[in-house]
Amino acid sequence: MSHRFEVGDHVTWNSEAGHVSGTVTKVHTADFDYKGHARRASPEDPQYEIASDTTDHVAAHRGGALRLVDE
């Protein structure tokens, strides 16, 4: 099972452009629409919306793709 994150957690993930970091802004525990695509989520396997630290980009990822940033 992957780590559970909360709104406000600072996380990092690997993207096509390299490692990116940002702040969790939403936790989805039910299926949701993201940028025109249906995304699957459940209380057992949530997805997270993360606002990038350096751009206005918002990403959605499962917990397995994220790592908590040590601050």
Coordinates of N, CA, C and O in Angstrom, one line a residue:
M1 N 0.8 -1.2 0.0 CA 0.0 0.0 0.0 C 0.9 1.2 0.0 O 1.9 1.3 0.7
S2 N 0.5 2.2 -0.8 CA 1.3 3.5 -0.8 C 1.0 4.4 0.3 O 0.0 4.2 1.0
H3 N 1.8 5.4 0.5 CA 1.7 6.3 1.6 C 0.4 7.2 1.4 O 0.0 7.4 0.2
R4 N -0.3 7.5 2.4 CA -1.4 8.4 2.4 C -1.0 9.9 2.5 O -0.2 10.2 3.4
F5 N -1.5 10.7 1.7 CA -1.1 12.1 1.7 C -2.3 12.9 2.1 O -3.5 12.5 1.9
E6 N -2.1 14.1 2.6 CA -3.1 15.1 3.0 C -3.0 16.4 2.3 O -1.9 16.7 1.9
V7 N -4.1 17.1 2.2 CA -4.0 18.5 1.6 C -2.9 19.3 2.4 O -2.9 19.2 3.6
G8 N -2.1 19.9 1.7 CA -1.0 20.7 2.3 C 0.3 20.0 2.3 O 1.4 20.7 2.5
D9 N 0.4 18.7 2.1 CA 1.6 18.0 2.1 C 2.5 18.4 0.9 O 1.9 18.6 -0.2
H10 N 3.8 18.5 1.1 CA 4.7 18.9 0.0 C 5.3 17.6 -0.5 O 5.9 16.8 0.2
V11 N 5.1 17.3 -1.8 CA 5.4 16.0 -2.4 C 6.3 16.3 -3.7 O 6.3 17.4 -4.2
T12 N 6.9 15.2 -4.1 CA 7.7 15.2 -5.4 C 7.3 14.0 -6.2 O 6.9 13.0 -5.6
W13 N 7.4 14.1 -7.5 CA 7.2 13.0 -8.4 C 8.0 13.1 -9.7 O 8.6 14.2 -9.9
N14 N 8.2 12.0 -10.4 CA 9.0 12.0 -11.6 C 8.0 12.2 -12.8 O 7.1 11.5 -13.0
S15 N 8.4 13.2 -13.6 CA 7.6 13.5 -14.8 C 8.5 13.4 -16.0 O 9.7 13.2 -15.9
E16 N 7.9 13.6 -17.2 CA 8.7 13.6 -18.4 C 9.8 14.6 -18.4 O 10.8 14.4 -19.0
A17 N 9.6 15.7 -17.7 CA 10.5 16.8 -17.6 C 11.5 16.6 -16.5 O 12.3 17.5 -16.2
G18 N 11.4 15.5 -15.7 CA 12.3 15.3 -14.6 C 11.5 15.4 -13.3 O 10.3 15.3 -13.3
H19 N 12.2 15.5 -12.2 CA 11.5 15.5 -10.9 C 10.8 16.9 -10.7 O 11.4 17.9 -11.0
V20 N 9.6 16.8 -10.2 CA 8.7 18.0 -10.0 C 8.3 17.9 -8.6 O 8.1 16.8 -8.0
S21 N 8.1 19.1 -7.9 CA 7.5 19.1 -6.6 C 6.4 20.1 -6.5 O 6.2 20.9 -7.4
G22 N 5.5 19.8 -5.6 CA 4.3 20.7 -5.4 C 3.6 20.3 -4.1 O 4.0 19.5 -3.3
T23 N 2.4 21.0 -4.0 CA 1.6 20.8 -2.8 C 0.3 20.2 -3.1 O -0.4 20.6 -4.0
V24 N -0.1 19.2 -2.3 CA -1.4 18.5 -2.5 C -2.5 19.5 -2.2 O -2.5 20.1 -1.2
T25 N -3.4 19.6 -3.2 CA -4.5 20.6 -3.0 C -5.9 19.9 -2.9 O -6.8 20.5 -2.3
K26 N -6.0 18.6 -3.4 CA -7.2 17.9 -3.2 C -6.9 16.4 -3.1 O -5.9 15.9 -3.7
V27 N -7.7 15.7 -2.4 CA -7.6 14.2 -2.3 C -8.9 13.7 -2.8 O -10.0 14.0 -2.3
H28 N -8.8 12.8 -3.8 CA -10.0 12.2 -4.4 C -10.2 10.8 -4.0 O -9.2 10.0 -4.1
T29 N -11.3 10.4 -3.4 CA -11.6 9.1 -2.9 C -12.7 8.4 -3.6 O -13.2 7.4 -3.3
A30 N -13.2 9.1 -4.7 CA -14.2 8.5 -5.6 C -13.8 8.9 -7.1 O -13.0 9.9 -7.3
D31 N -14.3 8.2 -8.0 CA -14.0 8.5 -9.4 C -14.3 10.0 -9.7 O -15.2 10.6 -9.1
F32 N -13.5 10.6 -10.6 CA -13.6 12.0 -10.9 C -13.2 12.3 -12.3 O -12.5 11.5 -12.9
D33 N -13.6 13.5 -12.8 CA -13.2 13.9 -14.1 C -12.0 14.9 -14.0 O -12.1 15.8 -13.2
Y34 N -11.0 14.6 -14.7 CA -9.8 15.5 -14.6 C -9.3 15.8 -16.0 O -9.0 15.0 -16.8
K35 N -9.5 17.1 -16.4 CA -9.1 17.6 -17.7 C -9.7 16.8 -18.8 O -9.1 16.5 -19.8
G36 N -11.0 16.5 -18.6 CA -11.8 15.8 -19.7 C -11.6 14.3 -19.7 O -12.1 13.6 -20.6
H37 N -10.9 13.7 -18.7 CA -10.7 12.3 -18.7 C -11.2 11.7 -17.3 O -11.0 12.3 -16.3
A38 N -11.9 10.6 -17.4 CA -12.4 9.9 -16.2 C -11.2 9.3 -15.5 O -10.4 8.6 -16.1
R39 N -11.1 9.6 -14.2 CA -10.0 9.0 -13.4 C -10.6 8.2 -12.3 O -11.6 8.5 -11.7
R40 N -10.0 7.0 -12.0 CA -10.5 6.1 -11.0 C -9.9 6.4 -9.6 O -8.7 6.6 -9.6
A41 N -10.7 6.5 -8.6 CA -10.1 6.6 -7.2 C -11.1 6.0 -6.3 O -12.3 5.8 -6.6
S42 N -10.6 5.6 -5.1 CA -11.5 5.0 -4.1 C -10.8 5.4 -2.7 O -9.7 5.8 -2.7
P43 N -11.6 5.1 -1.6 CA -11.0 5.4 -0.3 C -9.7 4.5 -0.1 O -8.8 4.9 0.6
E44 N -9.7 3.3 -0.7 CA -8.5 2.4 -0.6 C -7.4 2.8 -1.5 O -6.2 2.5 -1.3
D45 N -7.7 3.5 -2.6 CA -6.7 3.9 -3.6 C -7.0 5.3 -4.1 O -7.4 5.5 -5.2
P46 N -6.7 6.3 -3.3 CA -7.1 7.7 -3.7 C -6.1 8.2 -4.7 O -5.0 7.7 -4.9
Q47 N -6.5 9.3 -5.4 CA -5.7 10.1 -6.2 C -5.6 11.5 -5.7 O -6.5 12.0 -5.0
Y48 N -4.5 12.1 -6.0 CA -4.2 13.4 -5.4 C -4.0 14.5 -6.5 O -3.3 14.2 -7.5
E49 N -4.5 15.7 -6.3 CA -4.2 16.8 -7.2 C -3.1 17.6 -6.5 O -3.2 17.9 -5.3
I50 N -2.1 17.9 -7.3 CA -0.9 18.6 -6.8 C -0.6 19.9 -7.6 O -0.6 19.8 -8.9
A51 N -0.5 21.0 -7.0 CA -0.1 22.3 -7.6 C 1.4 22.3 -7.7 O 2.0 22.3 -6.6
S52 N 2.0 22.5 -8.8 CA 3.4 22.6 -9.0 C 4.0 23.8 -8.2 O 3.4 24.9 -8.2
D53 N 5.2 23.6 -7.7 CA 5.9 24.7 -7.0 C 6.4 25.8 -8.0 O 6.5 27.0 -7.6
T54 N 6.6 25.4 -9.2 CA 7.3 26.4 -10.1 C 6.4 26.9 -11.3 O 6.8 27.9 -11.9
T55 N 5.3 26.2 -11.6 CA 4.5 26.6 -12.7 C 3.0 26.7 -12.2 O 2.7 26.3 -11.0
D56 N 2.1 27.0 -13.1 CA 0.7 27.0 -12.7 C 0.0 25.6 -13.0 O -1.2 25.5 -12.9
H57 N 0.9 24.6 -13.3 CA 0.4 23.3 -13.7 C -0.2 22.6 -12.4 O 0.3 22.7 -11.4
V58 N -1.3 21.9 -12.7 CA -1.9 21.0 -11.6 C -1.9 19.6 -12.2 O -2.3 19.4 -13.3
A59 N -1.4 18.6 -11.4 CA -1.3 17.3 -11.8 C -2.1 16.4 -10.9 O -2.4 16.8 -9.8
A60 N -2.5 15.2 -11.4 CA -3.2 14.2 -10.6 C -2.4 12.9 -10.7 O -2.1 12.5 -11.7
H61 N -2.2 12.4 -9.5 CA -1.4 11.2 -9.4 C -1.9 10.3 -8.3 O -2.5 10.7 -7.3
R62 N -1.6 9.0 -8.4 CA -1.9 8.0 -7.3 C -0.7 8.2 -6.3 O 0.4 8.6 -6.6
G63 N -1.0 7.7 -5.1 CA 0.0 7.8 -4.0 C 1.3 7.1 -4.4 O 2.4 7.6 -3.9
G64 N 1.3 6.0 -5.1 CA 2.5 5.3 -5.5 C 3.5 6.1 -6.3 O 4.7 5.8 -6.3
A65 N 3.0 7.1 -7.0 CA 3.9 8.0 -7.8 C 4.5 9.1 -7.0 O 5.4 9.8 -7.5
L66 N 4.1 9.3 -5.8 CA 4.5 10.5 -5.0 C 5.4 10.1 -3.8 O 5.3 9.0 -3.3
R67 N 6.2 11.0 -3.5 CA 7.1 10.9 -2.3 C 7.0 12.2 -1.5 O 7.0 13.3 -2.1
L68 N 6.9 12.0 -0.2 CA 6.9 13.2 0.7 C 8.2 13.9 0.7 O 9.2 13.2 0.8
V69 N 8.2 15.2 0.6 CA 9.5 16.0 0.6 C 9.8 16.3 2.1 O 9.0 16.8 2.8
D70 N 11.0 15.9 2.4 CA 11.5 16.3 3.8 C 11.8 17.8 3.8 O 12.5 18.3 3.0
E71 N 11.2 18.4 4.8 CA 11.4 19.9 4.9 C 12.1 20.2 6.1 O 12.3 19.6 7.0

